[in-house]
PDB file of C-alpha atoms in Angstrom:
ATOM      1  CA  MET A   1     -21.957  22.091  -7.701  1.00 82.00           C
ATOM      2  CA  ILE A   2     -23.671  24.776  -9.776  1.00 86.00           C
ATOM      3  CA  THR A   3     -23.691  28.310  -8.379  1.00 91.00           C
ATOM      4  CA  ILE A   4     -25.890  30.967 -10.014  1.00 92.00           C
ATOM      5  CA  ILE A   5     -24.662  34.544  -9.547  1.00 94.00           C
ATOM      6  CA  THR A   6     -26.892  37.493 -10.408  1.00 92.00           C
ATOM      7  CA  GLY A   7     -26.261  41.205 -10.600  1.00 92.00           C
ATOM      8  CA  LYS A   8     -27.345  44.208 -12.609  1.00 90.00           C
ATOM      9  CA  PRO A   9     -24.830  45.807 -15.012  1.00 88.00           C
ATOM     10  CA  GLY A  10     -22.177  47.541 -12.925  1.00 88.00           C
ATOM     11  CA  ALA A  11     -23.120  45.699  -9.732  1.00 94.00           C
ATOM     12  CA  GLY A  12     -19.786  43.886  -9.556  1.00 94.00           C
ATOM     13  CA  LYS A  13     -20.937  40.466 -10.767  1.00 95.00           C
ATOM     14  CA  THR A  14     -17.938  39.838 -13.036  1.00 95.00           C
ATOM     15  CA  LEU A  15     -15.607  41.290 -10.395  1.00 96.00           C
ATOM     16  CA  PHE A  16     -17.032  38.843  -7.845  1.00 98.00           C
ATOM     17  CA  MET A  17     -16.665  35.949 -10.290  1.00 98.00           C
ATOM     18  CA  THR A  18     -13.061  36.991 -10.986  1.00 98.00           C
ATOM     19  CA  TYR A  19     -12.369  36.984  -7.238  1.00 98.00           C
ATOM     20  CA  GLN A  20     -13.866  33.478  -7.007  1.00 98.00           C
ATOM     21  CA  ALA A  21     -11.858  32.275 -10.012  1.00 98.00           C
ATOM     22  CA  LEU A  22      -8.655  33.668  -8.485  1.00 98.00           C
ATOM     23  CA  ASP A  23      -9.435  32.013  -5.154  1.00 98.00           C
ATOM     24  CA  MET A  24      -9.931  28.635  -6.842  1.00 97.00           C
ATOM     25  CA  PHE A  25      -6.735  29.112  -8.877  1.00 97.00           C
ATOM     26  CA  LEU A  26      -4.784  29.869  -5.678  1.00 97.00           C
ATOM     27  CA  LYS A  27      -6.172  26.664  -4.125  1.00 94.00           C
ATOM     28  CA  GLY A  28      -4.714  24.659  -7.002  1.00 93.00           C
ATOM     29  CA  TYR A  29      -7.826  24.158  -9.144  1.00 93.00           C
ATOM     30  CA  HIS A  30      -7.822  24.546 -12.920  1.00 94.00           C
ATOM     31  CA  VAL A  31     -10.045  27.453 -13.960  1.00 97.00           C
ATOM     32  CA  TYR A  32     -11.954  27.621 -17.269  1.00 96.00           C
ATOM     33  CA  ALA A  33     -13.469  31.058 -17.982  1.00 95.00           C
ATOM     34  CA  ASN A  34     -15.216  32.614 -20.979  1.00 93.00           C
ATOM     35  CA  TRP A  35     -13.676  36.023 -20.349  1.00 94.00           C
ATOM     36  CA  LYS A  36      -9.969  36.872 -20.395  1.00 94.00           C
ATOM     37  CA  LEU A  37      -8.139  36.340 -17.102  1.00 96.00           C
ATOM     38  CA  ASP A  38      -4.470  37.035 -16.406  1.00 96.00           C
ATOM     39  CA  PHE A  39      -3.211  36.186 -12.920  1.00 97.00           C
ATOM     40  CA  SER A  40       0.469  36.775 -13.767  1.00 96.00           C
ATOM     41  CA  GLU A  41       0.745  40.184 -12.056  1.00 96.00           C
ATOM     42  CA  TYR A  42      -0.979  38.872  -8.930  1.00 97.00           C
ATOM     43  CA  VAL A  43       1.275  35.797  -8.742  1.00 96.00           C
ATOM     44  CA  ASN A  44       4.440  37.856  -9.184  1.00 96.00           C
ATOM     45  CA  ASN A  45       3.370  40.607  -6.787  1.00 96.00           C
ATOM     46  CA  LYS A  46       2.487  38.134  -4.030  1.00 95.00           C
ATOM     47  CA  ARG A  47       5.585  35.979  -4.739  1.00 93.00           C
ATOM     48  CA  LEU A  48       3.499  32.827  -4.624  1.00 94.00           C
ATOM     49  CA  HIS A  49       4.814  29.274  -4.813  1.00 91.00           C
ATOM     50  CA  GLN A  50       3.935  28.418  -8.395  1.00 91.00           C
ATOM     51  CA  HIS A  51       3.839  24.644  -7.945  1.00 90.00           C
ATOM     52  CA  LYS A  52       0.815  25.018  -5.644  1.00 90.00           C
ATOM     53  CA  LEU A  53      -1.257  26.990  -8.147  1.00 96.00           C
ATOM     54  CA  GLY A  54      -3.797  25.787 -10.690  1.00 95.00           C
ATOM     55  CA  LYS A  55      -3.936  26.686 -14.361  1.00 95.00           C
ATOM     56  CA  VAL A  56      -6.245  29.096 -16.161  1.00 97.00           C
ATOM     57  CA  TYR A  57      -7.884  28.416 -19.528  1.00 96.00           C
ATOM     58  CA  PHE A  58     -10.162  30.319 -21.887  1.00 95.00           C
ATOM     59  CA  TRP A  59     -13.247  28.934 -23.645  1.00 91.00           C
ATOM     60  CA  SER A  60     -15.951  30.431 -25.843  1.00 87.00           C
ATOM     61  CA  GLU A  61     -17.685  27.432 -27.447  1.00 83.00           C
ATOM     62  CA  ILE A  62     -19.846  24.854 -25.669  1.00 80.00           C
ATOM     63  CA  PRO A  63     -18.018  21.918 -27.367  1.00 81.00           C
ATOM     64  CA  GLU A  64     -14.834  23.029 -25.586  1.00 85.00           C
ATOM     65  CA  LEU A  65     -16.496  22.298 -22.239  1.00 80.00           C
ATOM     66  CA  LEU A  66     -17.632  18.758 -22.964  1.00 79.00           C
ATOM     67  CA  HIS A  67     -14.257  17.130 -22.280  1.00 79.00           C
ATOM     68  CA  ILE A  68     -13.497  18.966 -19.032  1.00 82.00           C
ATOM     69  CA  LYS A  69     -13.469  16.621 -16.048  1.00 81.00           C
ATOM     70  CA  GLY A  70     -12.719  18.218 -12.718  1.00 83.00           C
ATOM     71  CA  GLY A  71     -12.030  21.913 -12.276  1.00 89.00           C
ATOM     72  CA  GLN A  72     -13.911  25.184 -12.051  1.00 94.00           C
ATOM     73  CA  ILE A  73     -15.975  26.360 -15.042  1.00 93.00           C
ATOM     74  CA  PHE A  74     -16.937  30.044 -15.003  1.00 96.00           C
ATOM     75  CA  ILE A  75     -19.643  31.316 -17.372  1.00 92.00           C
ATOM     76  CA  ASP A  76     -20.219  35.068 -17.481  1.00 93.00           C
ATOM     77  CA  GLU A  77     -23.379  36.366 -19.192  1.00 89.00           C
ATOM     78  CA  ALA A  78     -24.777  32.836 -19.071  1.00 87.00           C
ATOM     79  CA  GLN A  79     -28.076  33.921 -20.616  1.00 84.00           C
ATOM     80  CA  GLY A  80     -26.269  33.982 -23.968  1.00 82.00           C
ATOM     81  CA  TYR A  81     -25.727  30.227 -23.699  1.00 80.00           C
ATOM     82  CA  PHE A  82     -28.626  28.979 -21.615  1.00 76.00           C
ATOM     83  CA  ASP A  83     -31.831  30.846 -22.381  1.00 70.00           C
ATOM     84  CA  SER A  84     -34.789  28.621 -23.288  1.00 63.00           C
ATOM     85  CA  ARG A  85     -34.197  28.757 -27.043  1.00 67.00           C
ATOM     86  CA  GLU A  86     -30.466  27.999 -26.803  1.00 64.00           C
ATOM     87  CA  TRP A  87     -31.138  25.144 -24.365  1.00 64.00           C
ATOM     88  CA  GLN A  88     -33.607  23.564 -26.794  1.00 68.00           C
ATOM     89  CA  GLU A  89     -31.061  23.762 -29.627  1.00 68.00           C
ATOM     90  CA  MET A  90     -28.169  22.487 -27.538  1.00 68.00           C
ATOM     91  CA  PRO A  91     -26.902  18.979 -28.373  1.00 64.00           C
ATOM     92  CA  PRO A  92     -27.766  16.194 -25.879  1.00 70.00           C
ATOM     93  CA  SER A  93     -24.101  15.832 -24.879  1.00 66.00           C
ATOM     94  CA  ALA A  94     -24.033  19.445 -23.671  1.00 65.00           C
ATOM     95  CA  LYS A  95     -27.268  19.035 -21.688  1.00 66.00           C
ATOM     96  CA  GLN A  96     -25.854  15.902 -20.086  1.00 69.00           C
ATOM     97  CA  LYS A  97     -22.747  17.849 -19.077  1.00 66.00           C
ATOM     98  CA  PHE A  98     -24.797  20.055 -16.791  1.00 68.00           C
ATOM     99  CA  SER A  99     -27.402  17.592 -15.552  1.00 66.00           C
ATOM    100  CA  ALA A 100     -24.700  15.069 -14.535  1.00 61.00           C
ATOM    101  CA  HIS A 101     -21.879  17.491 -13.693  1.00 57.00           C
ATOM    102  CA  ARG A 102     -21.359  15.983 -10.221  1.00 61.00           C
ATOM    103  CA  HIS A 103     -20.144  12.785 -11.882  1.00 58.00           C
ATOM    104  CA  ASP A 104     -17.756  14.595 -14.253  1.00 59.00           C
ATOM    105  CA  ILE A 105     -14.773  14.297 -11.937  1.00 60.00           C
ATOM    106  CA  LYS A 106     -11.173  13.196 -12.231  1.00 70.00           C
ATOM    107  CA  LYS A 107      -8.438  12.206  -9.786  1.00 70.00           C
ATOM    108  CA  ASP A 108      -5.142  13.929  -9.105  1.00 72.00           C
ATOM    109  CA  ASP A 109      -1.749  12.222  -8.923  1.00 74.00           C
ATOM    110  CA  ASN A 110      -2.461  11.195  -5.329  1.00 76.00           C
ATOM    111  CA  GLY A 111      -5.798   9.621  -6.198  1.00 75.00           C
ATOM    112  CA  GLN A 112      -7.829  12.444  -4.655  1.00 77.00           C
ATOM    113  CA  ILE A 113     -11.079  13.370  -6.415  1.00 75.00           C
ATOM    114  CA  ILE A 114     -11.168  16.737  -8.198  1.00 79.00           C
ATOM    115  CA  PRO A 115     -14.812  17.881  -8.452  1.00 79.00           C
ATOM    116  CA  LEU A 116     -16.324  19.777 -11.359  1.00 85.00           C
ATOM    117  CA  ASP A 117     -18.016  23.004 -10.269  1.00 90.00           C
ATOM    118  CA  ILE A 118     -19.898  25.482 -12.465  1.00 90.00           C
ATOM    119  CA  TRP A 119     -20.290  29.201 -11.713  1.00 94.00           C
ATOM    120  CA  ALA A 120     -22.886  30.911 -13.930  1.00 92.00           C
ATOM    121  CA  GLY A 121     -23.261  34.691 -13.942  1.00 92.00           C
ATOM    122  CA  VAL A 122     -26.477  36.233 -15.264  1.00 90.00           C
ATOM    123  CA  GLN A 123     -28.240  39.592 -14.939  1.00 86.00           C
ATOM    124  CA  HIS A 124     -31.466  37.912 -13.775  1.00 83.00           C
ATOM    125  CA  THR A 125     -32.257  34.270 -13.099  1.00 78.00           C
ATOM    126  CA  SER A 126     -35.320  34.384 -15.362  1.00 76.00           C
ATOM    127  CA  ASN A 127     -32.973  34.935 -18.322  1.00 75.00           C
ATOM    128  CA  ILE A 128     -31.717  31.355 -18.191  1.00 77.00           C
ATOM    129  CA  ASP A 129     -33.700  28.191 -18.807  1.00 71.00           C
ATOM    130  CA  LYS A 130     -35.632  26.765 -15.852  1.00 72.00           C
ATOM    131  CA  ARG A 131     -33.811  23.443 -16.158  1.00 69.00           C
ATOM    132  CA  ILE A 132     -30.486  25.166 -15.491  1.00 72.00           C
ATOM    133  CA  ARG A 133     -31.967  27.039 -12.518  1.00 72.00           C
ATOM    134  CA  ASP A 134     -33.304  23.789 -11.088  1.00 73.00           C
ATOM    135  CA  LEU A 135     -29.804  22.264 -11.247  1.00 72.00           C
ATOM    136  CA  GLY A 136     -28.292  25.070  -9.157  1.00 74.00           C
ATOM    137  CA  GLN A 137     -27.224  24.415  -5.577  1.00 75.00           C
ATOM    138  CA  HIS A 138     -26.380  28.003  -4.613  1.00 84.00           C
ATOM    139  CA  PHE A 139     -27.789  31.407  -5.532  1.00 90.00           C
ATOM    140  CA  ILE A 140     -25.782  34.614  -4.946  1.00 94.00           C
ATOM    141  CA  GLU A 141     -26.872  38.180  -5.669  1.00 94.00           C
ATOM    142  CA  VAL A 142     -24.148  40.838  -6.002  1.00 97.00           C
ATOM    143  CA  LYS A 143     -24.733  44.550  -5.409  1.00 96.00           C
ATOM    144  CA  ASN A 144     -22.527  47.636  -5.447  1.00 96.00           C
ATOM    145  CA  MET A 145     -23.339  49.245  -2.109  1.00 96.00           C
ATOM    146  CA  PHE A 146     -21.140  52.334  -2.304  1.00 92.00           C
ATOM    147  CA  HIS A 147     -18.428  52.928  -4.894  1.00 88.00           C
ATOM    148  CA  LEU A 148     -15.721  50.444  -3.803  1.00 94.00           C
ATOM    149  CA  ILE A 149     -17.883  48.419  -1.400  1.00 97.00           C
ATOM    150  CA  PHE A 150     -19.853  45.408  -2.646  1.00 98.00           C
ATOM    151  CA  MET A 151     -22.188  42.894  -1.031  1.00 97.00           C
ATOM    152  CA  ALA A 152     -22.834  39.262  -1.936  1.00 97.00           C
ATOM    153  CA  SER A 153     -26.145  37.912  -0.589  1.00 95.00           C
ATOM    154  CA  TYR A 154     -26.680  34.148  -0.392  1.00 93.00           C
ATOM    155  CA  PHE A 155     -30.218  32.803  -0.823  1.00 88.00           C
ATOM    156  CA  GLU A 156     -32.002  29.471  -0.580  1.00 77.00           C
ATOM    157  CA  LEU A 157     -32.515  27.792  -3.944  1.00 66.00           C
ATOM    158  CA  GLN A 158     -36.310  27.686  -3.564  1.00 61.00           C
ATOM    159  CA  ASP A 159     -36.337  31.491  -3.559  1.00 53.00           C
ATOM    160  CA  LEU A 160     -35.716  31.299  -7.315  1.00 56.00           C
ATOM    161  CA  LYS A 161     -39.103  29.712  -7.897  1.00 53.00           C
ATOM    162  CA  ASP A 162     -41.159  32.854  -7.349  1.00 56.00           C
ATOM    163  CA  ASP A 163     -40.107  36.306  -8.548  1.00 57.00           C
ATOM    164  CA  ASN A 164     -42.841  37.848  -6.374  1.00 56.00           C
ATOM    165  CA  LEU A 165     -41.391  36.339  -3.218  1.00 61.00           C
ATOM    166  CA  ARG A 166     -39.547  38.708  -0.937  1.00 67.00           C
ATOM    167  CA  ARG A 167     -36.239  36.927  -0.568  1.00 71.00           C
ATOM    168  CA  ARG A 168     -34.443  36.729   2.752  1.00 81.00           C
ATOM    169  CA  ALA A 169     -30.704  36.158   2.565  1.00 86.00           C
ATOM    170  CA  VAL A 170     -29.233  33.220   4.467  1.00 89.00           C
ATOM    171  CA  LYS A 171     -26.024  35.227   4.840  1.00 92.00           C
ATOM    172  CA  ARG A 172     -24.369  38.323   3.441  1.00 95.00           C
ATOM    173  CA  LYS A 173     -20.705  39.044   2.793  1.00 96.00           C
ATOM    174  CA  PHE A 174     -19.131  42.399   2.041  1.00 97.00           C
ATOM    175  CA  PHE A 175     -16.078  42.651  -0.176  1.00 97.00           C
ATOM    176  CA  LEU A 176     -13.940  45.584  -1.253  1.00 97.00           C
ATOM    177  CA  PHE A 177     -12.603  46.586  -4.616  1.00 97.00           C
ATOM    178  CA  ASP A 178      -9.010  45.331  -4.855  1.00 97.00           C
ATOM    179  CA  GLN A 179      -7.011  46.908  -7.678  1.00 96.00           C
ATOM    180  CA  LEU A 180      -4.524  44.046  -7.924  1.00 97.00           C
ATOM    181  CA  LYS A 181      -7.337  41.502  -8.233  1.00 97.00           C
ATOM    182  CA  ALA A 182      -9.327  43.730 -10.586  1.00 96.00           C
ATOM    183  CA  ASN A 183      -6.296  43.941 -12.882  1.00 96.00           C
ATOM    184  CA  CYS A 184      -6.738  40.215 -13.537  1.00 96.00           C
ATOM    185  CA  TYR A 185      -9.514  40.965 -16.045  1.00 94.00           C
ATOM    186  CA  ASN A 186     -10.818  43.646 -18.404  1.00 84.00           C
ATOM    187  CA  THR A 187     -14.342  44.628 -17.405  1.00 73.00           C
ATOM    188  CA  HIS A 188     -15.075  46.078 -20.858  1.00 69.00           C
ATOM    189  CA  GLU A 189     -14.189  42.961 -22.848  1.00 69.00           C
ATOM    190  CA  ALA A 190     -17.223  41.272 -24.375  1.00 57.00           C
ATOM    191  CA  VAL A 191     -18.050  37.613 -23.837  1.00 68.00           C
ATOM    192  CA  ASN A 192     -18.171  35.466 -26.973  1.00 56.00           C
ATOM    193  CA  PHE A 193     -21.329  33.392 -27.362  1.00 54.00           C
ATOM    194  CA  ILE A 194     -22.193  29.929 -28.502  1.00 48.00           C
ATOM    195  CA  GLU A 195     -21.464  27.904 -31.646  1.00 50.00           C
ATOM    196  CA  TYR A 196     -22.462  24.268 -32.221  1.00 50.00           C
ATOM    197  CA  PRO A 197     -20.204  22.605 -34.815  1.00 56.00           C
ATOM    198  CA  GLU A 198     -17.909  19.647 -34.304  1.00 69.00           C
ATOM    199  CA  PHE A 199     -14.786  21.020 -32.727  1.00 79.00           C
ATOM    200  CA  PRO A 200     -11.407  19.758 -34.088  1.00 88.00           C
ATOM    201  CA  TYR A 201      -9.532  22.763 -32.654  1.00 91.00           C
ATOM    202  CA  HIS A 202      -7.452  23.635 -29.606  1.00 93.00           C
ATOM    203  CA  ARG A 203      -5.715  26.616 -28.005  1.00 95.00           C
ATOM    204  CA  ASP A 204      -2.083  27.112 -26.932  1.00 96.00           C
ATOM    205  CA  TYR A 205      -1.210  29.168 -23.869  1.00 96.00           C
ATOM    206  CA  PRO A 206       2.224  30.885 -24.043  1.00 93.00           C
ATOM    207  CA  LYS A 207       2.074  32.322 -20.492  1.00 93.00           C
ATOM    208  CA  LYS A 208       1.987  29.953 -17.536  1.00 91.00           C
ATOM    209  CA  PHE A 209      -0.507  31.833 -15.365  1.00 94.00           C
ATOM    210  CA  SER A 210      -2.660  33.508 -17.994  1.00 95.00           C
ATOM    211  CA  ASN A 211      -5.430  32.314 -20.274  1.00 95.00           C
ATOM    212  CA  ASP A 212      -4.222  34.678 -22.992  1.00 94.00           C
ATOM    213  CA  ASN A 213      -4.021  32.303 -25.936  1.00 96.00           C
ATOM    214  CA  THR A 214      -3.277  31.749 -29.600  1.00 93.00           C
ATOM    215  CA  GLY A 215      -6.917  31.467 -30.580  1.00 92.00           C
ATOM    216  CA  LEU A 216      -8.388  28.275 -32.007  1.00 92.00           C
ATOM    217  CA  ILE A 217      -5.822  26.151 -33.861  1.00 93.00           C
ATOM    218  CA  PRO A 218      -6.780  23.215 -36.137  1.00 93.00           C
ATOM    219  CA  ASP A 219      -5.883  19.830 -34.648  1.00 93.00           C
ATOM    220  CA  SER A 220      -4.437  18.662 -37.971  1.00 92.00           C
ATOM    221  CA  SER A 221      -3.373  20.028 -41.339  1.00 91.00           C
ATOM    222  CA  GLU A 222      -6.537  18.546 -42.846  1.00 90.00           C
ATOM    223  CA  VAL A 223      -8.723  20.893 -40.808  1.00 89.00           C
ATOM    224  CA  ALA A 224      -9.314  24.374 -42.191  1.00 89.00           C
ATOM    225  CA  PRO A 225      -8.685  27.424 -39.979  1.00 88.00           C
ATOM    226  CA  TYR A 226     -11.588  28.108 -37.655  1.00 84.00           C
ATOM    227  CA  ALA A 227     -14.224  30.513 -38.985  1.00 77.00           C
ATOM    228  CA  LYS A 228     -17.468  31.119 -37.122  1.00 66.00           C
ATOM    229  CA  SER A 229     -19.476  31.835 -40.255  1.00 53.00           C
ATOM    230  CA  ARG A 230     -18.477  28.561 -41.919  1.00 53.00           C
ATOM    231  CA  ASN A 231     -19.057  26.457 -38.794  1.00 50.00           C
ATOM    232  CA  LYS A 232     -22.442  28.080 -38.253  1.00 49.00           C
ATOM    233  CA  ARG A 233     -23.511  27.013 -41.737  1.00 48.00           C
ATOM    234  CA  THR A 234     -22.204  23.488 -41.087  1.00 48.00           C
ATOM    235  CA  ALA A 235     -24.208  23.269 -37.864  1.00 46.00           C
ATOM    236  CA  LYS A 236     -27.393  24.314 -39.647  1.00 49.00           C
ATOM    237  CA  LYS A 237     -26.872  21.686 -42.347  1.00 49.00           C
ATOM    238  CA  GLY A 238     -26.341  19.021 -39.695  1.00 46.00           C
ATOM    239  CA  ALA A 239     -29.580  20.001 -37.986  1.00 47.00           C
ATOM    240  CA  ASN A 240     -31.555  19.734 -41.219  1.00 49.00           C
ATOM    241  CA  PRO A 241     -30.559  16.495 -43.005  1.00 46.00           C
TER     242      PRO A 241
END
């Protein structure tokens, strides 16, 4: 399932996505987000049973997503990854990831299927490529109604087709600012955008319920430390043989 979430700056879009990520984490799903999340304080404050919780991971590069099977992928500021130009330059494997995401599943220890769901946040749907919009199953618009009160409006997918159409929400849900939940992320932290090189790197996570991480670590001693400038040059060379 692909859910597209829109909202103007300050509307509460990232807050809403953080609430959704926390909800999925509490249900036992693994969460992959491109902004920093730390659920440790929430887990400790609520005295939750840790064996029932999921795990939380950080990503910033599209190649990191290609091997994820099952779980919840959250993409804030998705226009930085999926505008028309970036979509055209994206490798076929990445395009396939989104067009066939419903088949990118895995099974848990009991043989139950774990689906792969994608949550994409964007300021306006027109900022992302039409092919991504057409893959979406749900469309949610977030607004700040009054200070600590927010509203999420759910629309039919066909309402995305025409910006001149006066949309009518299928349903609306109000939600309140929750300080404990809001502490799970830093609203002022920027999202890192896309790189295309081969990706022989990984991250280590020292805290059990946080995606605070070591940064990208080479998979072997033969791989040089990760540097965006060098990998960007390598990607350009690969695109122009």
